[in-house]
Amino acid sequence: MNRRAGFTLMEIMLVISIVAIASSIIGENVNNFFSGQRAQSEALIFVQDIRAARYSAMASQVFHRVIFRTDGMAYRVETYNDTNAVNITTAKTVYSAASWASIIDQGEREIDSEVTVEMPPVPNPFVIFMRPDGLLIASPKDDGEPIPECIATFTYGNSILHVELNAIGVAASREYYEDYN
């Protein structure tokens, strides 16, 4: 009796090519999933920080701000802690001003260096103020102009996530990804 003890070279090559094709398809999808998660994570942390500043401003009845570092890769979420209201206009765009105190655990929130953040075209540094009534404004005054509706874009790889900011203080995130394949 002539028994077959193994696989032919053709059978082994066929299995290897099937595994290679399947892993290339699955690998691309897994990569897109994880790149989307990185962009989403950074955007949602930003949304939570904007909301925290807004709610804290309403609760404490004190101006708050979110100010970006000039390179755009970090920001601070702060409350105004100076009793002299005149100083608020002079220290409004100073990134590390002593008259502002952080409301988050670390002094500044670093953005993942591989995630690209595009803010609306505004003067540098990018600053959003929260009035004690919760309105997002461009200047720290009781009659400050509300910020216009704008979109911040968080990008990593092929994934893009948009965060919408508007004057009533809502920072809503569109939770979808646009893949450019």
PDB file of C-alpha atoms in Angstrom:
ATOM      1  CA  MET A   1       0.000   0.000   0.000  1.00  0.00           C
ATOM      2  CA  ASN A   2       1.352   3.379  -1.007  1.00  0.00           C
ATOM      3  CA  ARG A   3       0.391   5.968   1.674  1.00  0.00           C
ATOM      4  CA  ARG A   4       0.896   9.644   1.324  1.00  0.00           C
ATOM      5  CA  ALA A   5       2.964  11.026   4.204  1.00  0.00           C
ATOM      6  CA  GLY A   6       2.909  14.793   3.583  1.00  0.00           C
ATOM      7  CA  PHE A   7       1.814  17.708   1.420  1.00  0.00           C
ATOM      8  CA  THR A   8       3.025  18.542  -2.027  1.00  0.00           C
ATOM      9  CA  LEU A   9       4.873  21.746  -2.742  1.00  0.00           C
ATOM     10  CA  MET A  10       1.870  22.987  -4.728  1.00  0.00           C
ATOM     11  CA  GLU A  11      -0.496  22.507  -1.776  1.00  0.00           C
ATOM     12  CA  ILE A  12       1.862  24.355   0.586  1.00  0.00           C
ATOM     13  CA  MET A  13       2.266  27.271  -1.858  1.00  0.00           C
ATOM     14  CA  LEU A  14      -1.514  27.500  -2.295  1.00  0.00           C
ATOM     15  CA  VAL A  15      -2.085  27.713   1.481  1.00  0.00           C
ATOM     16  CA  ILE A  16       0.672  30.323   1.893  1.00  0.00           C
ATOM     17  CA  SER A  17      -0.774  32.515  -0.868  1.00  0.00           C
ATOM     18  CA  ILE A  18      -4.301  32.304   0.615  1.00  0.00           C
ATOM     19  CA  VAL A  19      -2.971  33.288   4.053  1.00  0.00           C
ATOM     20  CA  ALA A  20      -0.957  36.175   2.532  1.00  0.00           C
ATOM     21  CA  ILE A  21      -3.984  37.567   0.669  1.00  0.00           C
ATOM     22  CA  ALA A  22      -6.230  37.280   3.731  1.00  0.00           C
ATOM     23  CA  SER A  23      -3.700  38.938   6.036  1.00  0.00           C
ATOM     24  CA  SER A  24      -3.149  41.858   3.644  1.00  0.00           C
ATOM     25  CA  ILE A  25      -6.891  42.537   3.532  1.00  0.00           C
ATOM     26  CA  ILE A  26      -7.354  42.182   7.289  1.00  0.00           C
ATOM     27  CA  GLY A  27      -4.176  44.131   8.091  1.00  0.00           C
ATOM     28  CA  GLU A  28      -5.347  47.190   6.135  1.00  0.00           C
ATOM     29  CA  ASN A  29      -8.703  47.205   7.911  1.00  0.00           C
ATOM     30  CA  VAL A  30      -7.081  46.848  11.337  1.00  0.00           C
ATOM     31  CA  ASN A  31      -4.686  49.703  10.530  1.00  0.00           C
ATOM     32  CA  ASN A  32      -7.583  51.970   9.493  1.00  0.00           C
ATOM     33  CA  PHE A  33      -9.456  51.053  12.677  1.00  0.00           C
ATOM     34  CA  PHE A  34      -6.558  51.969  14.963  1.00  0.00           C
ATOM     35  CA  SER A  35      -5.747  55.190  13.115  1.00  0.00           C
ATOM     36  CA  GLY A  36      -9.374  56.203  13.491  1.00  0.00           C
ATOM     37  CA  GLN A  37      -9.223  55.464  17.202  1.00  0.00           C
ATOM     38  CA  ARG A  38      -6.213  57.759  17.705  1.00  0.00           C
ATOM     39  CA  ALA A  39      -7.885  60.685  15.948  1.00  0.00           C
ATOM     40  CA  GLN A  40     -11.148  60.051  17.784  1.00  0.00           C
ATOM     41  CA  SER A  41      -9.412  59.842  21.152  1.00  0.00           C
ATOM     42  CA  GLU A  42      -7.697  63.224  20.765  1.00  0.00           C
ATOM     43  CA  ALA A  43     -10.859  64.888  19.447  1.00  0.00           C
ATOM     44  CA  LEU A  44     -13.055  63.544  22.239  1.00  0.00           C
ATOM     45  CA  ILE A  45     -10.595  64.640  24.932  1.00  0.00           C
ATOM     46  CA  PHE A  46     -10.677  68.131  23.394  1.00  0.00           C
ATOM     47  CA  VAL A  47     -14.495  68.104  23.392  1.00  0.00           C
ATOM     48  CA  GLN A  48     -14.550  67.010  27.050  1.00  0.00           C
ATOM     49  CA  ASP A  49     -12.100  69.751  28.019  1.00  0.00           C
ATOM     50  CA  ILE A  50     -14.172  72.446  26.274  1.00  0.00           C
ATOM     51  CA  ARG A  51     -17.295  71.194  28.044  1.00  0.00           C
ATOM     52  CA  ALA A  52     -15.508  71.028  31.413  1.00  0.00           C
ATOM     53  CA  ALA A  53     -14.356  74.640  31.053  1.00  0.00           C
ATOM     54  CA  ARG A  54     -17.841  75.774  30.080  1.00  0.00           C
ATOM     55  CA  TYR A  55     -19.546  73.977  32.977  1.00  0.00           C
ATOM     56  CA  SER A  56     -16.901  75.178  35.433  1.00  0.00           C
ATOM     57  CA  ALA A  57     -17.361  78.784  34.246  1.00  0.00           C
ATOM     58  CA  MET A  58     -21.101  78.534  34.835  1.00  0.00           C
ATOM     59  CA  ALA A  59     -20.697  76.874  38.233  1.00  0.00           C
ATOM     60  CA  SER A  60     -18.054  79.283  39.565  1.00  0.00           C
ATOM     61  CA  GLN A  61     -19.311  82.404  37.732  1.00  0.00           C
ATOM     62  CA  VAL A  62     -15.715  83.149  36.643  1.00  0.00           C
ATOM     63  CA  PHE A  63     -14.199  83.450  33.151  1.00  0.00           C
ATOM     64  CA  HIS A  64     -12.441  80.330  31.833  1.00  0.00           C
ATOM     65  CA  ARG A  65     -10.339  79.791  28.736  1.00  0.00           C
ATOM     66  CA  VAL A  66      -8.834  77.155  26.486  1.00  0.00           C
ATOM     67  CA  ILE A  67      -5.578  78.441  25.020  1.00  0.00           C
ATOM     68  CA  PHE A  68      -3.376  76.614  22.529  1.00  0.00           C
ATOM     69  CA  ARG A  69       0.400  76.715  22.555  1.00  0.00           C
ATOM     70  CA  THR A  70       1.763  78.520  19.481  1.00  0.00           C
ATOM     71  CA  ASP A  71       2.834  75.226  17.838  1.00  0.00           C
ATOM     72  CA  GLY A  72      -0.732  73.877  18.291  1.00  0.00           C
ATOM     73  CA  MET A  73       0.415  70.625  19.923  1.00  0.00           C
ATOM     74  CA  ALA A  74      -0.747  71.400  23.470  1.00  0.00           C
ATOM     75  CA  TYR A  75      -3.363  73.486  25.216  1.00  0.00           C
ATOM     76  CA  ARG A  76      -4.361  74.649  28.679  1.00  0.00           C
ATOM     77  CA  VAL A  77      -7.817  74.682  30.246  1.00  0.00           C
ATOM     78  CA  GLU A  78      -7.830  77.457  32.835  1.00  0.00           C
ATOM     79  CA  THR A  79      -9.907  79.594  35.151  1.00  0.00           C
ATOM     80  CA  TYR A  80      -9.260  83.272  35.833  1.00  0.00           C
ATOM     81  CA  ASN A  81      -8.054  83.610  39.426  1.00  0.00           C
ATOM     82  CA  ASP A  82      -7.101  87.292  39.686  1.00  0.00           C
ATOM     83  CA  THR A  83      -9.476  89.510  41.654  1.00  0.00           C
ATOM     84  CA  ASN A  84      -8.586  92.518  39.496  1.00  0.00           C
ATOM     85  CA  ALA A  85     -10.886  92.258  36.490  1.00  0.00           C
ATOM     86  CA  VAL A  86      -8.828  94.866  34.597  1.00  0.00           C
ATOM     87  CA  ASN A  87      -5.895  92.438  34.295  1.00  0.00           C
ATOM     88  CA  ILE A  88      -7.972  89.894  32.357  1.00  0.00           C
ATOM     89  CA  THR A  89      -7.574  91.796  29.092  1.00  0.00           C
ATOM     90  CA  THR A  90      -3.796  92.160  29.445  1.00  0.00           C
ATOM     91  CA  ALA A  91      -3.209  88.489  30.285  1.00  0.00           C
ATOM     92  CA  LYS A  92      -5.772  87.022  27.901  1.00  0.00           C
ATOM     93  CA  THR A  93      -3.332  85.663  25.301  1.00  0.00           C
ATOM     94  CA  VAL A  94      -0.302  84.944  27.481  1.00  0.00           C
ATOM     95  CA  TYR A  95       0.070  81.154  27.451  1.00  0.00           C
ATOM     96  CA  SER A  96       1.542  80.802  30.941  1.00  0.00           C
ATOM     97  CA  ALA A  97      -0.018  83.815  32.657  1.00  0.00           C
ATOM     98  CA  ALA A  98      -0.011  83.713  36.466  1.00  0.00           C
ATOM     99  CA  SER A  99      -3.550  85.095  36.594  1.00  0.00           C
ATOM    100  CA  TRP A 100      -4.927  81.893  35.054  1.00  0.00           C
ATOM    101  CA  ALA A 101      -5.018  78.546  36.945  1.00  0.00           C
ATOM    102  CA  SER A 102      -5.395  75.121  35.353  1.00  0.00           C
ATOM    103  CA  ILE A 103      -8.592  73.150  35.970  1.00  0.00           C
ATOM    104  CA  ILE A 104      -7.189  69.874  34.625  1.00  0.00           C
ATOM    105  CA  ASP A 105      -4.810  67.572  36.489  1.00  0.00           C
ATOM    106  CA  GLN A 106      -1.745  68.407  34.417  1.00  0.00           C
ATOM    107  CA  GLY A 107      -0.968  72.016  33.560  1.00  0.00           C
ATOM    108  CA  GLU A 108      -1.261  71.474  29.833  1.00  0.00           C
ATOM    109  CA  ARG A 109      -2.784  68.772  27.671  1.00  0.00           C
ATOM    110  CA  GLU A 110      -0.340  67.422  25.069  1.00  0.00           C
ATOM    111  CA  ILE A 111      -1.790  66.275  21.749  1.00  0.00           C
ATOM    112  CA  ASP A 112      -0.476  63.033  20.256  1.00  0.00           C
ATOM    113  CA  SER A 113       2.455  64.078  18.054  1.00  0.00           C
ATOM    114  CA  GLU A 114       1.226  61.863  15.213  1.00  0.00           C
ATOM    115  CA  VAL A 115      -2.243  63.443  15.170  1.00  0.00           C
ATOM    116  CA  THR A 116      -2.553  66.618  13.097  1.00  0.00           C
ATOM    117  CA  VAL A 117      -4.852  69.300  14.490  1.00  0.00           C
ATOM    118  CA  GLU A 118      -6.109  72.116  12.285  1.00  0.00           C
ATOM    119  CA  MET A 119      -7.829  74.950  14.101  1.00  0.00           C
ATOM    120  CA  PRO A 120      -9.899  77.658  12.432  1.00  0.00           C
ATOM    121  CA  PRO A 121      -7.907  80.582  11.029  1.00  0.00           C
ATOM    122  CA  VAL A 122      -7.671  82.892  14.025  1.00  0.00           C
ATOM    123  CA  PRO A 123      -4.912  84.956  15.606  1.00  0.00           C
ATOM    124  CA  ASN A 124      -2.143  82.929  17.218  1.00  0.00           C
ATOM    125  CA  PRO A 125      -2.424  81.729  19.915  1.00  0.00           C
ATOM    126  CA  PHE A 126      -5.869  80.206  19.457  1.00  0.00           C
ATOM    127  CA  VAL A 127      -7.942  81.112  22.549  1.00  0.00           C
ATOM    128  CA  ILE A 128     -11.570  80.426  23.422  1.00  0.00           C
ATOM    129  CA  PHE A 129     -13.053  82.142  26.479  1.00  0.00           C
ATOM    130  CA  MET A 130     -16.082  80.956  28.423  1.00  0.00           C
ATOM    131  CA  ARG A 131     -18.248  83.604  30.026  1.00  0.00           C
ATOM    132  CA  PRO A 132     -19.878  82.884  33.394  1.00  0.00           C
ATOM    133  CA  ASP A 133     -23.161  82.280  31.542  1.00  0.00           C
ATOM    134  CA  GLY A 134     -21.470  79.541  29.439  1.00  0.00           C
ATOM    135  CA  LEU A 135     -21.227  81.423  26.149  1.00  0.00           C
ATOM    136  CA  LEU A 136     -18.028  80.852  24.150  1.00  0.00           C
ATOM    137  CA  ILE A 137     -16.520  84.217  23.270  1.00  0.00           C
ATOM    138  CA  ALA A 138     -13.444  85.577  21.511  1.00  0.00           C
ATOM    139  CA  SER A 139     -12.501  88.180  24.146  1.00  0.00           C
ATOM    140  CA  PRO A 140     -12.818  88.005  27.955  1.00  0.00           C
ATOM    141  CA  LYS A 141     -15.429  90.719  28.478  1.00  0.00           C
ATOM    142  CA  ASP A 142     -18.980  90.470  29.700  1.00  0.00           C
ATOM    143  CA  ASP A 143     -20.142  91.864  26.359  1.00  0.00           C
ATOM    144  CA  GLY A 144     -17.543  89.903  24.346  1.00  0.00           C
ATOM    145  CA  GLU A 145     -18.503  88.810  20.850  1.00  0.00           C
ATOM    146  CA  PRO A 146     -19.526  85.143  20.592  1.00  0.00           C
ATOM    147  CA  ILE A 147     -17.148  83.005  18.573  1.00  0.00           C
ATOM    148  CA  PRO A 148     -18.360  82.227  15.065  1.00  0.00           C
ATOM    149  CA  GLU A 149     -19.215  78.627  14.292  1.00  0.00           C
ATOM    150  CA  CYS A 150     -16.000  76.867  13.384  1.00  0.00           C
ATOM    151  CA  ILE A 151     -14.567  73.394  12.906  1.00  0.00           C
ATOM    152  CA  ALA A 152     -11.395  71.917  14.350  1.00  0.00           C
ATOM    153  CA  THR A 153     -10.052  68.950  12.379  1.00  0.00           C
ATOM    154  CA  PHE A 154      -8.158  66.027  13.909  1.00  0.00           C
ATOM    155  CA  THR A 155      -6.310  63.813  11.406  1.00  0.00           C
ATOM    156  CA  TYR A 156      -4.282  60.640  11.786  1.00  0.00           C
ATOM    157  CA  GLY A 157      -3.386  58.528   8.773  1.00  0.00           C
ATOM    158  CA  ASN A 158      -6.465  58.233   6.583  1.00  0.00           C
ATOM    159  CA  SER A 159      -8.889  59.134   9.363  1.00  0.00           C
ATOM    160  CA  ILE A 160     -10.361  62.574   9.850  1.00  0.00           C
ATOM    161  CA  LEU A 161     -12.583  63.709  12.686  1.00  0.00           C
ATOM    162  CA  HIS A 162     -14.249  67.130  12.851  1.00  0.00           C
ATOM    163  CA  VAL A 163     -15.167  68.939  16.060  1.00  0.00           C
ATOM    164  CA  GLU A 164     -17.729  71.702  15.722  1.00  0.00           C
ATOM    165  CA  LEU A 165     -17.522  74.701  18.042  1.00  0.00           C
ATOM    166  CA  ASN A 166     -20.204  77.343  18.259  1.00  0.00           C
ATOM    167  CA  ALA A 167     -21.168  80.320  20.385  1.00  0.00           C
ATOM    168  CA  ILE A 168     -23.619  78.558  22.657  1.00  0.00           C
ATOM    169  CA  GLY A 169     -20.777  76.461  23.941  1.00  0.00           C
ATOM    170  CA  VAL A 170     -21.662  73.183  22.314  1.00  0.00           C
ATOM    171  CA  ALA A 171     -18.623  71.315  21.078  1.00  0.00           C
ATOM    172  CA  ALA A 172     -20.174  68.446  19.174  1.00  0.00           C
ATOM    173  CA  SER A 173     -18.045  65.789  17.571  1.00  0.00           C
ATOM    174  CA  ARG A 174     -19.015  64.106  14.338  1.00  0.00           C
ATOM    175  CA  GLU A 175     -18.170  60.529  15.143  1.00  0.00           C
ATOM    176  CA  TYR A 176     -17.334  59.201  11.733  1.00  0.00           C
ATOM    177  CA  TYR A 177     -14.214  58.795   9.707  1.00  0.00           C
ATOM    178  CA  GLU A 178     -13.491  59.648   6.110  1.00  0.00           C
ATOM    179  CA  ASP A 179     -11.105  57.188   4.564  1.00  0.00           C
ATOM    180  CA  TYR A 180      -9.250  58.200   1.448  1.00  0.00           C
ATOM    181  CA  ASN A 181      -8.340  54.825  -0.025  1.00  0.00           C
TER     182      ASN A 181
END
